[in-house]
Amino acid sequence: MKPHRGLLAAWLLALAASSTATLSLPVAFRQMIDHGFAGGGAAIDRVFLLLFGVAVALALATAARFYFVSLLGERVVADLRRKLYAHLLELDAGFYDRTRSGELVSRLTADAELLRSVVGSSMSVALRSTVTVVGSLVMLFVTSPRLASYALIGIPLAVLPIVAGGRRLSKISRASQDRIADANAIASETLGAVRTVQAHAREPYERGRFESAIRVAIATARKRITVQALVTAVAIVLIFGAITLVLWSGAHDVVAGRMSGGTLAQFVLYALIGGGSVGALAEVWNELQRAAGGMSRIGELLAETPQVRAPAQPQRLPKPLRGGIAFERVTFHYPQRPDLPALEDFSLRVRPGETVALVGPSGAGKSTVFSLLLRFHDPQAGSIAIDGHDLRTLDLTALREAIALVPQQPTIFAASARENIRYGRLDADEAAIHHAVRAAHAADFIDALPQGLDTELGERGARLSGGQQQRIAIARALLKDAPILLLDEATSALDAHSERAVQQALETLMEGRTTLVIAHRLATVLKADRIVVMDRGRIVAEGTHEALMAQGGLYAELARLQFLDAAAPA
Ligand code: ADP
């Protein structure tokens, strides 16, 4: 709440005003009963005016209090969500390998929502009720010390079960929020792949999975609600039991003439206000425990530190960058697979401007080479350098600015074609975008879209064919204009026309850049300066297509399976 001191102060002021007004109401009430009726018409007017004045003051102060504290709640939650989101964006690939994105969205929404209820209302109720409880206690003693001492017995009795229930509640609430996150994770995964679900006619299966997640969430929530309900019931019985006792004794006092009717009325009002506030405190305590449960997971997420981090004083990459790449005896295994090295003693030097094709069976480690060069992970042994600069000495943004990636399955955002291409360089002007579109051989199909470059492409590019998505990704990479290009060729065959357009676009893109390409096409390996054959994380052969074919071995076999069967007559 620190950044919002102004709001906090305004709220506290309004709170003080409204509490004062609340606590003066019973006094005005006693005045009315004891003197209002006796003093004739003028006195009645005065007393009722006073009563109404207090009520108006109470109304204004309450409105102000509500306004300030609700706004404070929104601001605090917005801050938290901003902070958590920014933090999540920085976390490394290893974290995302073990976390479901749907769960994170749940933390950003459902858990943050709990905090809103704490700051926006519970905190307000807590402070207000505390003030009211203390205030009415003091006023109870002022009104009648004897009766007040009875009330003192009730309060500690009421607090005990509340505190006892609170501890359980915090634990249950954490579990409850976790179950909600589970359900959200399932929903977001399924909806993200809704075509696969429908193609398999697995709607009933997915519905069942979601329903059982919801059922578990409800069962957990029910435990929480039960505890909360019990605590509330016990607290109310204890508090109002004490009040009834006091009233009973007070009634005898009035009948015996030891106390005025007005004083008893004032006492009862204070007791009701104070008792109600103790009840409110019980509920707030529950809420706080609940939020503490939800916050503990957010706290854990905020405490996650990215494993891949730039040094405090990163080296500068020279401009212009030449784009030489050097892997020196790199050994790397994924955090989840400590037994299986994805790359082992892997050394590869790529000269600036050279095109190197990576070929190998699936699982050979080709994509891992890309991930390491982008520094999504750090190798356990060996080093990787660009133009002689070890990646670990560089600023992450500068490093990734130097590399353009065209993945096998390009990511198309739910935005216009223009925005999708501009993702490569956010400050690109219209001319640069048009140039990239033409160079990527994307002009013909983009012009044919209903609103041209302004056409919304739909989530994951739902409205584009595979070849068109690839050309959008190529235009994006062209716009980025990075000296190093990582290209993962699509395995799926495109139609002949698309294939040619994509091929030409890629050639334009590769021109003058250092290119590492995971090759699936004969045309690509034939054009590469060098082919590197990988198997089980190691380089097993290197050379040109002809030389490698002459050698026989793994390459000749792969080439027969992957490249040549398409070219060979059926
Ligand atoms: P290729 O691109 O040549 O098909 P990869 O580089 O994707 O191969 O994978 C190399 C090895 O690393 C494989 O055994 C694969 O199972 C494993 N692997 C890839 N990605 C991960 C990951 N995120 N977590 C754990 N293991 C992985």
PDB file of N, CA and C and ligand atoms in Angstrom, residues 97 334 336-337 340 342 361-368, ligand 1:
ATOM      1  N   ASP A  97       8.496 -25.064 -18.438  1.00  0.00           N
ATOM      2  CA  ASP A  97       8.396 -26.500 -18.722  1.00  0.00           C
ATOM      3  C   ASP A  97       7.651 -27.217 -17.600  1.00  0.00           C
ATOM      4  N   TYR A 334      18.348 -31.115 -20.030  1.00  0.00           N
ATOM      5  CA  TYR A 334      17.213 -30.340 -19.537  1.00  0.00           C
ATOM      6  C   TYR A 334      17.034 -30.620 -18.044  1.00  0.00           C
ATOM      7  N   GLN A 336      14.597 -31.340 -16.332  1.00  0.00           N
ATOM      8  CA  GLN A 336      13.751 -32.499 -16.019  1.00  0.00           C
ATOM      9  C   GLN A 336      14.392 -33.824 -16.400  1.00  0.00           C
ATOM     10  N   ARG A 337      15.481 -33.775 -17.185  1.00  0.00           N
ATOM     11  CA  ARG A 337      16.078 -35.006 -17.667  1.00  0.00           C
ATOM     12  C   ARG A 337      17.555 -35.069 -17.319  1.00  0.00           C
ATOM     13  N   LEU A 340      19.722 -37.655 -19.149  1.00  0.00           N
ATOM     14  CA  LEU A 340      19.847 -37.742 -20.599  1.00  0.00           C
ATOM     15  C   LEU A 340      20.366 -36.429 -21.186  1.00  0.00           C
ATOM     16  N   ALA A 342      20.947 -33.678 -23.713  1.00  0.00           N
ATOM     17  CA  ALA A 342      20.370 -33.331 -25.014  1.00  0.00           C
ATOM     18  C   ALA A 342      21.473 -32.943 -25.985  1.00  0.00           C
ATOM     19  N   PRO A 361      17.982 -37.342 -36.866  1.00  0.00           N
ATOM     20  CA  PRO A 361      16.684 -37.901 -36.490  1.00  0.00           C
ATOM     21  C   PRO A 361      16.046 -37.059 -35.396  1.00  0.00           C
ATOM     22  N   SER A 362      14.765 -37.210 -35.192  1.00  0.00           N
ATOM     23  CA  SER A 362      14.100 -36.399 -34.174  1.00  0.00           C
ATOM     24  C   SER A 362      14.627 -36.799 -32.796  1.00  0.00           C
ATOM     25  N   GLY A 363      14.813 -35.795 -31.948  1.00  0.00           N
ATOM     26  CA  GLY A 363      15.408 -36.041 -30.642  1.00  0.00           C
ATOM     27  C   GLY A 363      16.924 -35.952 -30.659  1.00  0.00           C
ATOM     28  N   ALA A 364      17.502 -35.588 -31.810  1.00  0.00           N
ATOM     29  CA  ALA A 364      18.963 -35.531 -31.919  1.00  0.00           C
ATOM     30  C   ALA A 364      19.534 -34.337 -31.165  1.00  0.00           C
ATOM     31  N   GLY A 365      18.706 -33.310 -30.924  1.00  0.00           N
ATOM     32  CA  GLY A 365      19.187 -32.135 -30.200  1.00  0.00           C
ATOM     33  C   GLY A 365      19.241 -30.880 -31.055  1.00  0.00           C
ATOM     34  N   LYS A 366      18.626 -30.914 -32.213  1.00  0.00           N
ATOM     35  CA  LYS A 366      18.693 -29.761 -33.130  1.00  0.00           C
ATOM     36  C   LYS A 366      18.003 -28.541 -32.529  1.00  0.00           C
ATOM     37  N   SER A 367      16.791 -28.724 -32.027  1.00  0.00           N
ATOM     38  CA  SER A 367      16.081 -27.578 -31.435  1.00  0.00           C
ATOM     39  C   SER A 367      16.796 -27.085 -30.189  1.00  0.00           C
ATOM     40  N   THR A 368      17.446 -28.009 -29.492  1.00  0.00           N
ATOM     41  CA  THR A 368      18.176 -27.619 -28.287  1.00  0.00           C
ATOM     42  C   THR A 368      19.292 -26.638 -28.633  1.00  0.00           C
TER      43      THR A 368
HETATM   44  P1  ADP B   1      15.351 -32.377 -32.190  1.00  0.00           P
HETATM   45  O1  ADP B   1      15.070 -30.926 -32.345  1.00  0.00           O
HETATM   46  O2  ADP B   1      16.592 -32.810 -32.877  1.00  0.00           O
HETATM   47  O3  ADP B   1      14.204 -33.250 -32.538  1.00  0.00           O
HETATM   48  P2  ADP B   1      15.446 -31.707 -29.384  1.00  0.00           P
HETATM   49  O4  ADP B   1      16.551 -30.739 -29.303  1.00  0.00           O
HETATM   50  O5  ADP B   1      14.061 -31.186 -29.373  1.00  0.00           O
HETATM   51  O6  ADP B   1      15.646 -32.661 -30.655  1.00  0.00           O
HETATM   52  O7  ADP B   1      15.532 -32.747 -28.178  1.00  0.00           O
HETATM   53  C1  ADP B   1      16.739 -33.343 -27.745  1.00  0.00           C
HETATM   54  C2  ADP B   1      16.443 -34.192 -26.513  1.00  0.00           C
HETATM   55  O8  ADP B   1      16.054 -33.384 -25.427  1.00  0.00           O
HETATM   56  C3  ADP B   1      15.326 -35.192 -26.721  1.00  0.00           C
HETATM   57  O9  ADP B   1      15.689 -36.385 -26.077  1.00  0.00           O
HETATM   58  C4  ADP B   1      14.131 -34.556 -26.046  1.00  0.00           C
HETATM   59  O10 ADP B   1      13.294 -35.549 -25.513  1.00  0.00           O
HETATM   60  C5  ADP B   1      14.780 -33.760 -24.941  1.00  0.00           C
HETATM   61  N1  ADP B   1      14.018 -32.517 -24.647  1.00  0.00           N
HETATM   62  C6  ADP B   1      13.692 -31.540 -25.530  1.00  0.00           C
HETATM   63  N2  ADP B   1      13.057 -30.523 -24.929  1.00  0.00           N
HETATM   64  C7  ADP B   1      12.959 -30.843 -23.624  1.00  0.00           C
HETATM   65  C8  ADP B   1      12.414 -30.200 -22.467  1.00  0.00           C
HETATM   66  N3  ADP B   1      11.827 -28.988 -22.529  1.00  0.00           N
HETATM   67  N4  ADP B   1      12.492 -30.852 -21.275  1.00  0.00           N
HETATM   68  C9  ADP B   1      13.077 -32.052 -21.194  1.00  0.00           C
HETATM   69  N5  ADP B   1      13.619 -32.711 -22.236  1.00  0.00           N
HETATM   70  C10 ADP B   1      13.575 -32.130 -23.451  1.00  0.00           C
END
